[in-house]
Short mmCIF file of C-alpha atoms in Angstrom, two decimals:
data_model
loop_
_atom_site.label_atom_id
_atom_site.label_comp_id
_atom_site.label_asym_id
_atom_site.label_seq_id
_atom_site.Cartn_x
_atom_site.Cartn_y
_atom_site.Cartn_z
CA MET N 1 -6.85 -26.24 -5.49
CA GLU N 2 -9.34 -26.86 -8.28
CA GLU N 3 -12.99 -27.24 -7.34
CA LYS N 4 -13.27 -31.02 -7.29
CA GLU N 5 -10.01 -31.50 -5.42
CA GLY N 6 -10.70 -28.62 -3.01
CA LEU N 7 -14.17 -29.78 -2.06
CA ALA N 8 -12.94 -33.35 -1.58
CA TYR N 9 -10.14 -32.08 0.69
CA LEU N 10 -12.64 -30.13 2.81
CA ARG N 11 -14.95 -33.15 3.13
CA GLU N 12 -12.02 -35.36 4.17
CA HIS N 13 -11.20 -32.87 6.92
CA GLY N 14 -14.68 -32.63 8.42
CA ILE N 15 -15.98 -29.55 6.61
CA ASP N 16 -19.45 -29.83 5.13
CA ALA N 17 -18.42 -28.44 1.76
CA ASP N 18 -21.88 -29.03 0.29
CA ALA N 19 -23.42 -26.73 2.90
CA GLY N 20 -20.63 -24.21 2.33
CA MET N 21 -21.25 -24.24 -1.40
CA ARG N 22 -25.00 -23.87 -0.88
CA TYR N 23 -24.47 -20.74 1.22
CA ALA N 24 -22.04 -19.44 -1.42
CA ASP N 25 -24.56 -19.42 -4.23
CA THR N 26 -23.19 -22.82 -5.40
CA CYS N 27 -20.15 -21.04 -6.80
CA TYR N 28 -16.71 -22.38 -5.86
CA GLU N 29 -15.01 -19.09 -6.65
CA PHE N 30 -17.39 -17.21 -4.36
CA TYR N 31 -16.95 -19.88 -1.68
CA GLY N 32 -13.22 -19.20 -1.99
CA GLN N 33 -13.79 -15.46 -1.50
CA LEU N 34 -15.78 -16.07 1.68
CA ILE N 35 -13.09 -18.45 2.93
CA SER N 36 -10.45 -15.77 2.23
CA ILE N 37 -12.30 -13.30 4.43
CA PHE N 38 -12.49 -15.92 7.19
CA ILE N 39 -8.72 -16.49 6.95
CA GLU N 40 -7.87 -12.78 6.75
CA GLU N 41 -9.92 -11.93 9.81
CA TYR N 42 -8.65 -14.82 11.90
CA GLN N 43 -5.60 -13.32 13.58
CA GLU N 44 -7.21 -10.07 14.68
CA LYS N 45 -10.41 -11.73 15.84
CA ARG N 46 -8.50 -14.41 17.73
CA GLU N 47 -6.56 -11.75 19.62
CA THR N 48 -9.80 -9.92 20.41
CA ALA N 49 -11.39 -13.16 21.60
CA GLU N 50 -8.48 -13.85 23.95
CA LYS N 51 -8.72 -10.33 25.35
CA GLU N 52 -12.53 -10.13 25.60
CA ALA N 53 -12.99 -13.63 27.06
CA LYS N 54 -11.60 -12.39 30.36
CA LYS N 55 -13.97 -9.42 30.50
CA GLU N 56 -17.27 -11.34 30.31
CA GLY N 57 -18.84 -8.54 28.30
CA ARG N 58 -21.14 -8.07 25.34
CA GLU N 59 -18.19 -7.71 22.93
CA TYR N 60 -17.29 -11.35 23.51
CA THR N 61 -20.88 -12.44 22.90
CA VAL N 62 -20.98 -10.49 19.62
CA LEU N 63 -17.65 -11.97 18.54
CA VAL N 64 -18.48 -15.62 19.19
CA HIS N 65 -21.95 -15.08 17.76
CA GLY N 66 -20.33 -13.88 14.52
CA LEU N 67 -17.86 -16.77 14.57
CA LYS N 68 -20.73 -19.22 15.00
CA ASN N 69 -22.51 -17.79 11.94
CA ASN N 70 -19.50 -17.42 9.70
CA ALA N 71 -18.19 -20.90 10.46
CA LYS N 72 -21.60 -22.45 9.88
CA ALA N 73 -22.02 -20.62 6.56
CA LEU N 74 -18.72 -22.13 5.40
CA GLY N 75 -19.70 -25.63 6.49
CA ALA N 76 -17.38 -25.66 9.53
CA PHE N 77 -20.03 -27.04 11.86
CA SER N 78 -17.72 -28.28 14.66
CA LEU N 79 -16.29 -24.80 15.11
CA SER N 80 -19.73 -23.25 14.83
CA GLU N 81 -21.08 -25.50 17.60
CA LEU N 82 -18.19 -24.67 19.93
CA ALA N 83 -18.72 -20.96 19.26
CA TYR N 84 -22.41 -21.41 20.03
CA GLU N 85 -21.60 -22.91 23.43
CA HIS N 86 -19.44 -19.88 24.15
CA GLU N 87 -22.18 -17.53 22.99
CA LYS N 88 -24.67 -19.17 25.37
CA ALA N 89 -22.17 -19.05 28.23
CA SER N 90 -21.39 -15.42 27.51
CA LYS N 91 -25.06 -14.45 27.48
CA ALA N 92 -25.54 -16.31 30.77
CA GLY N 93 -22.52 -14.58 32.28
CA ASP N 94 -20.76 -17.93 32.76
CA GLY N 95 -17.18 -16.70 32.74
CA ILE N 96 -15.87 -19.95 34.19
CA TYR N 97 -17.13 -21.98 31.22
CA ILE N 98 -15.66 -19.46 28.78
CA LEU N 99 -12.19 -19.54 30.32
CA GLU N 100 -12.19 -23.30 30.80
CA HIS N 101 -13.19 -23.93 27.19
CA LEU N 102 -11.39 -21.05 25.51
CA GLU N 103 -8.39 -23.14 24.47
CA GLU N 104 -10.69 -25.74 22.92
CA LEU N 105 -12.39 -23.04 20.83
CA LEU N 106 -9.11 -21.43 19.77
CA THR N 107 -7.61 -24.79 18.78
CA GLU N 108 -10.61 -25.74 16.64
CA TRP N 109 -10.61 -22.26 15.11
CA LYS N 110 -6.92 -22.52 14.18
CA LYS N 111 -7.43 -26.05 12.81
CA THR N 112 -10.32 -24.84 10.64
CA VAL N 113 -8.31 -21.92 9.31
CA GLU N 114 -5.42 -24.27 8.44
CA ILE N 115 -7.79 -26.55 6.51
CA PHE N 116 -9.19 -23.61 4.58
CA LYS N 117 -5.70 -22.26 3.87
CA LYS N 118 -4.81 -25.51 2.12
CA ILE N 119 -7.44 -25.07 -0.55
CA ASN N 120 -7.22 -21.30 -0.78
CA ASN N 121 -3.58 -20.84 -1.66
CA MET E 1 -33.45 2.15 -6.11
CA LYS E 2 -31.32 2.03 -3.02
CA VAL E 3 -30.99 -0.89 -0.64
CA TYR E 4 -28.92 -0.62 2.54
CA ILE E 5 -27.14 -3.60 4.05
CA CYS E 6 -25.95 -3.28 7.61
CA ASP E 7 -23.95 -6.18 9.00
CA ASP E 8 -20.71 -6.38 10.96
CA SER E 9 -19.75 -9.55 9.11
CA LYS E 10 -17.81 -8.83 5.92
CA SER E 11 -18.78 -12.18 4.42
CA ASP E 12 -22.47 -11.57 5.09
CA LEU E 13 -22.20 -8.17 3.42
CA LEU E 14 -20.59 -9.78 0.40
CA ARG E 15 -23.14 -12.59 0.28
CA LEU E 16 -26.08 -10.20 0.45
CA GLN E 17 -24.58 -7.93 -2.19
CA ARG E 18 -24.25 -10.88 -4.53
CA TYR E 19 -27.75 -12.19 -3.87
CA ILE E 20 -29.31 -8.74 -4.31
CA GLN E 21 -27.58 -8.17 -7.66
CA LYS E 22 -28.57 -11.64 -8.86
CA TYR E 23 -32.15 -11.04 -7.76
CA ALA E 24 -32.20 -7.60 -9.45
CA GLN E 25 -31.03 -9.14 -12.70
CA GLU E 26 -33.62 -11.91 -12.56
CA GLU E 27 -36.45 -9.52 -11.69
CA ASN E 28 -35.34 -6.74 -14.04
CA LEU E 29 -34.86 -4.25 -11.23
CA GLN E 30 -32.19 -1.59 -10.90
CA ILE E 31 -30.83 -1.88 -7.38
CA GLU E 32 -27.88 -0.05 -5.94
CA THR E 33 -26.61 -1.29 -2.59
CA GLU E 34 -24.83 0.63 0.15
CA GLU E 35 -23.03 -1.34 2.81
CA PHE E 36 -22.40 -0.49 6.45
CA THR E 37 -20.59 -2.43 9.16
CA THR E 38 -22.17 -0.50 12.04
CA ALA E 39 -25.72 0.67 12.67
CA LYS E 40 -24.41 4.10 13.61
CA GLU E 41 -22.89 4.60 10.14
CA MET E 42 -26.10 3.38 8.54
CA LEU E 43 -28.29 5.74 10.56
CA MET E 44 -26.06 8.70 9.73
CA ALA E 45 -26.06 7.85 6.02
CA HIS E 46 -29.84 7.41 6.06
CA ASN E 47 -30.24 10.77 7.71
CA ALA E 48 -28.05 12.53 5.15
CA ALA E 49 -29.21 10.67 2.04
CA LYS E 50 -31.13 12.52 -0.67
CA GLU E 51 -32.31 9.23 -2.11
CA LYS E 52 -33.63 7.17 0.77
CA PRO E 53 -33.41 3.37 0.63
CA VAL E 54 -36.53 1.33 -0.11
CA LEU E 55 -35.28 -1.61 1.89
CA LEU E 56 -32.90 -2.21 4.79
CA PHE E 57 -31.18 -5.46 5.63
CA LEU E 58 -30.30 -5.21 9.29
CA ASP E 59 -28.19 -7.63 11.25
CA ILE E 60 -29.54 -7.80 14.77
CA TYR E 61 -26.45 -8.79 16.68
CA MET E 62 -23.85 -6.04 16.29
CA SER E 63 -21.64 -4.22 18.77
CA GLN E 64 -22.62 -0.75 20.02
CA ILE E 65 -26.03 -0.07 18.43
CA ASP E 66 -27.62 -3.34 17.37
CA GLY E 67 -29.96 -3.77 14.43
CA MET E 68 -33.11 -3.85 16.53
CA GLU E 69 -32.19 -0.62 18.27
CA ALA E 70 -31.46 0.99 14.90
CA ALA E 71 -34.86 -0.13 13.59
CA LYS E 72 -36.56 1.38 16.63
CA LYS E 73 -34.76 4.68 16.07
CA LEU E 74 -35.88 4.75 12.42
CA ARG E 75 -39.49 3.98 13.30
CA LYS E 76 -39.46 6.59 16.05
CA ALA E 77 -38.38 9.12 13.42
CA GLY E 78 -41.40 8.13 11.33
CA ILE E 79 -39.41 6.21 8.71
CA LYS E 80 -41.48 3.40 7.24
CA THR E 81 -38.85 1.81 4.99
CA SER E 82 -39.13 -1.98 4.64
CA ILE E 83 -36.83 -3.84 7.00
CA LEU E 84 -35.56 -7.39 6.74
CA PHE E 85 -33.63 -8.57 9.77
CA THR E 86 -30.75 -10.96 9.27
CA THR E 87 -30.10 -13.09 12.30
CA SER E 88 -29.32 -16.59 13.40
CA SER E 89 -31.98 -16.88 16.05
CA GLY E 90 -35.69 -16.24 16.34
CA GLU E 91 -35.47 -14.76 19.82
CA HIS E 92 -36.16 -11.25 18.56
CA ALA E 93 -39.40 -12.18 16.76
CA MET E 94 -41.68 -10.17 19.04
CA GLU E 95 -39.48 -7.09 18.91
CA ALA E 96 -39.31 -7.40 15.12
CA PHE E 97 -43.09 -7.48 15.05
CA MET E 98 -43.23 -4.34 17.19
CA VAL E 99 -41.06 -2.36 14.76
CA HIS E 100 -43.14 -3.62 11.81
CA ALA E 101 -40.27 -5.49 10.22
CA ASP E 102 -41.11 -7.19 6.97
CA GLY E 103 -39.40 -10.41 7.87
CA TYR E 104 -36.44 -12.42 8.97
CA LEU E 105 -33.61 -13.90 7.01
CA GLN E 106 -32.20 -16.64 9.16
CA LYS E 107 -28.43 -17.09 8.96
CA PRO E 108 -26.93 -18.95 7.24
CA TYR E 109 -29.13 -18.56 4.20
CA ASP E 110 -28.86 -19.73 0.61
CA TYR E 111 -30.18 -17.90 -2.44
CA GLU E 112 -33.51 -19.68 -2.30
CA MET E 113 -34.09 -18.58 1.30
CA PHE E 114 -33.08 -15.05 0.33
CA CYS E 115 -35.62 -15.01 -2.54
CA HIS E 116 -38.31 -16.24 -0.17
CA ALA E 117 -37.61 -13.35 2.23
CA MET E 118 -37.54 -10.91 -0.68
CA SER E 119 -40.91 -12.12 -1.94
CA LYS E 120 -42.46 -10.61 1.19
CA VAL E 121 -41.22 -7.12 0.41
CA SER E 122 -40.47 -7.00 -3.27
CA GLY E 123 -44.04 -6.72 -4.53
CA GLN E 124 -44.40 -3.19 -3.26
CA PHE E 125 -41.25 -1.78 -4.88
CA GLN E 126 -41.13 -4.18 -7.80
CA ARG E 127 -44.08 -2.42 -9.37
CA GLU E 128 -42.64 1.00 -8.89
CA TYR E 129 -39.09 0.24 -9.90
CA LYS E 130 -39.62 -2.38 -12.59
CA THR E 131 -37.74 -1.65 -15.79
CA ILE E 132 -38.24 -2.58 -19.42
CA ASP E 133 -35.52 -3.02 -22.03
CA VAL E 134 -35.86 -0.93 -25.15
CA ARG E 135 -33.56 -0.42 -28.14
CA ILE E 136 -33.27 3.24 -29.15
CA ASP E 137 -30.87 4.47 -31.86
CA ARG E 138 -29.09 1.10 -31.84
CA MET E 139 -28.49 1.39 -28.12
CA ASN E 140 -30.05 -0.70 -25.37
CA ARG E 141 -31.81 1.41 -22.80
CA LYS E 142 -33.67 0.63 -19.63
CA PHE E 143 -36.82 2.55 -18.71
CA GLN E 144 -38.34 2.47 -15.27
CA LEU E 145 -42.08 1.93 -15.65
CA LYS E 146 -42.71 4.74 -13.18
CA ASP E 147 -41.12 7.20 -15.67
CA ILE E 148 -43.34 6.29 -18.64
CA CYS E 149 -46.46 8.42 -19.22
CA PHE E 150 -47.79 6.42 -22.16
CA ALA E 151 -46.82 4.57 -25.32
CA GLU E 152 -48.27 5.11 -28.76
CA THR E 153 -47.98 2.94 -31.88
CA ASP E 154 -45.82 4.52 -34.56
CA ASN E 155 -45.40 2.78 -37.93
CA HIS E 156 -43.35 -0.34 -37.15
CA GLY E 157 -42.76 0.43 -33.50
CA ILE E 158 -43.94 2.61 -30.67
CA GLN E 159 -43.16 6.02 -29.20
CA ILE E 160 -42.57 6.13 -25.48
CA TYR E 161 -43.66 9.39 -23.86
CA CYS E 162 -41.95 10.45 -20.65
CA MET E 163 -42.30 13.77 -18.86
CA ASP E 164 -39.14 15.18 -20.41
CA ASN E 165 -38.90 13.47 -23.78
CA VAL E 166 -40.39 11.17 -26.42
CA TYR E 167 -38.44 8.10 -27.49
CA ARG E 168 -39.03 6.23 -30.74
CA THR E 169 -38.27 2.53 -30.77
CA ASN E 170 -38.80 -0.51 -32.96
CA LEU E 171 -40.30 -2.39 -30.04
CA SER E 172 -43.82 -3.49 -30.98
CA MET E 173 -46.86 -2.65 -28.86
CA GLU E 174 -47.19 -6.37 -28.17
CA GLY E 175 -43.56 -6.52 -27.02
CA PHE E 176 -44.15 -3.49 -24.80
CA LYS E 177 -47.25 -5.12 -23.28
CA GLU E 178 -45.35 -8.31 -22.66
CA GLN E 179 -42.60 -6.49 -20.75
CA ILE E 180 -45.07 -4.49 -18.65
CA GLY E 181 -46.83 -7.67 -17.58
CA ASP E 182 -49.83 -7.23 -15.33
CA GLU E 183 -48.82 -3.86 -13.92
CA PRO E 184 -52.19 -2.40 -12.84
CA ALA E 185 -51.34 1.24 -13.58
CA PHE E 186 -50.92 0.52 -17.30
CA VAL E 187 -54.07 0.18 -19.38
CA SER E 188 -54.75 -0.01 -23.11
CA CYS E 189 -56.74 2.78 -24.69
CA GLY E 190 -57.75 1.39 -28.04
CA ARG E 191 -55.13 -0.32 -30.20
CA SER E 192 -52.81 2.67 -30.37
CA PHE E 193 -52.16 3.63 -26.77
CA ILE E 194 -51.09 2.14 -23.47
CA ILE E 195 -51.27 4.72 -20.72
CA ASN E 196 -49.86 4.92 -17.23
CA LEU E 197 -52.79 5.98 -15.05
CA ALA E 198 -50.36 7.58 -12.61
CA TYR E 199 -49.81 10.31 -15.21
CA VAL E 200 -53.48 11.07 -15.91
CA GLU E 201 -54.42 14.63 -15.05
CA GLU E 202 -58.06 14.36 -15.99
CA ILE E 203 -60.50 12.28 -18.03
CA ASP E 204 -63.55 13.81 -19.69
CA ALA E 205 -66.09 12.32 -22.07
CA GLU E 206 -63.71 12.15 -25.03
CA MET E 207 -60.16 12.74 -23.92
CA ILE E 208 -57.54 11.73 -21.43
CA TYR E 209 -55.41 14.69 -20.37
CA MET E 210 -51.95 13.57 -19.38
CA LYS E 211 -49.59 15.34 -16.98
CA ASN E 212 -47.08 15.85 -19.80
CA LYS E 213 -49.75 18.02 -21.52
CA GLU E 214 -50.52 15.42 -24.19
CA MET E 215 -54.13 14.46 -24.94
CA ILE E 216 -55.27 10.97 -25.83
CA PRO E 217 -58.60 10.43 -27.60
CA ILE E 218 -60.81 7.72 -26.08
CA PRO E 219 -62.61 5.48 -28.58
CA VAL E 220 -66.41 5.81 -28.13
CA ARG E 221 -66.84 2.18 -27.09
CA LEU E 222 -64.24 2.57 -24.28
CA ARG E 223 -65.36 5.87 -22.73
CA LYS E 224 -67.28 4.41 -19.82
CA GLN E 225 -64.70 1.67 -19.27
CA MET E 226 -61.75 4.08 -19.17
CA LYS E 227 -63.42 6.25 -16.54
CA GLU E 228 -64.16 3.18 -14.45
CA LYS E 229 -60.61 1.92 -14.71
CA TYR E 230 -59.26 5.30 -13.65
CA GLN E 231 -61.64 5.46 -10.68
CA GLU E 232 -60.62 1.97 -9.65
CA TYR E 233 -56.95 2.91 -9.94
CA LEU E 234 -57.42 5.98 -7.75
CA GLN E 235 -59.27 3.97 -5.13
CA ASN E 236 -56.58 1.28 -4.96
CA LYS E 237 -53.62 3.64 -5.08
#
């Protein structure tokens, strides 16, 4: 999608595209590159998250911490906030919270990736 | 100059690379970045590098060795390189202070925030690594200020003396001064010379003896002043 259309699509779907652009040096092409990385990494990281969530270890904390940052830098604040809750739970050793809310995180993650895919074809 | 970026996030590596190159262009600095996704790789590269980095961007939260641990290892080895931590929380502030970090870059950050963090560290290497643009034999060439011994007026331009060579250019002395800015190591010696005090071997009553074996005559009215400037430079070095 072209810049105007792409940013409008993101806004319509709950992504703070203005924040995303700000963290991408106000360059739509660069924003697109960062979004591509987010999409490319999704599958592998999702599988790792599913595996590590059950272990209650530091690897899960590092993963959701990274997801929180990357999502926020792209303007995907809802996903970033969910990841933050998981990061806090992981640091506190609250495995019950992680497993109970894992599906919620994975669903939001997938939804966000699908939104980004639409503009980054 | 070398800058290392260590972050397990590919997008943060890419973002920092872009910001650093933009900053280098704006500030007329030559910066080469090296990227690492683990602190272990970064530490190994640092250990083996002939040209050590002048600045490290270190993500704190990484798997295996985290950025803070890596910084502690470097400091323990006596390495005083500037460090800027990149992180999304301020919970490591005290530890950062203990390893004499030069600052924090809070994620996510835009270019303005990046420049603000850089302003805390750039002064020290900006002076040393600042470049000027000069046209020599119809070719554009960059000179690092630290490589210039002195400049001398020459007909319609100047001659730039380095340790290994002398370069003639059409750049005027005024243009040269303008590009140097307020760099304290560079001082005028009469109307014909601008010298880099870092390359002064000795100053006597009449002459400045440069490390490249050239001698620069000091105008009578400037003899006392030149000695004072050199003393001041040595004291502040």
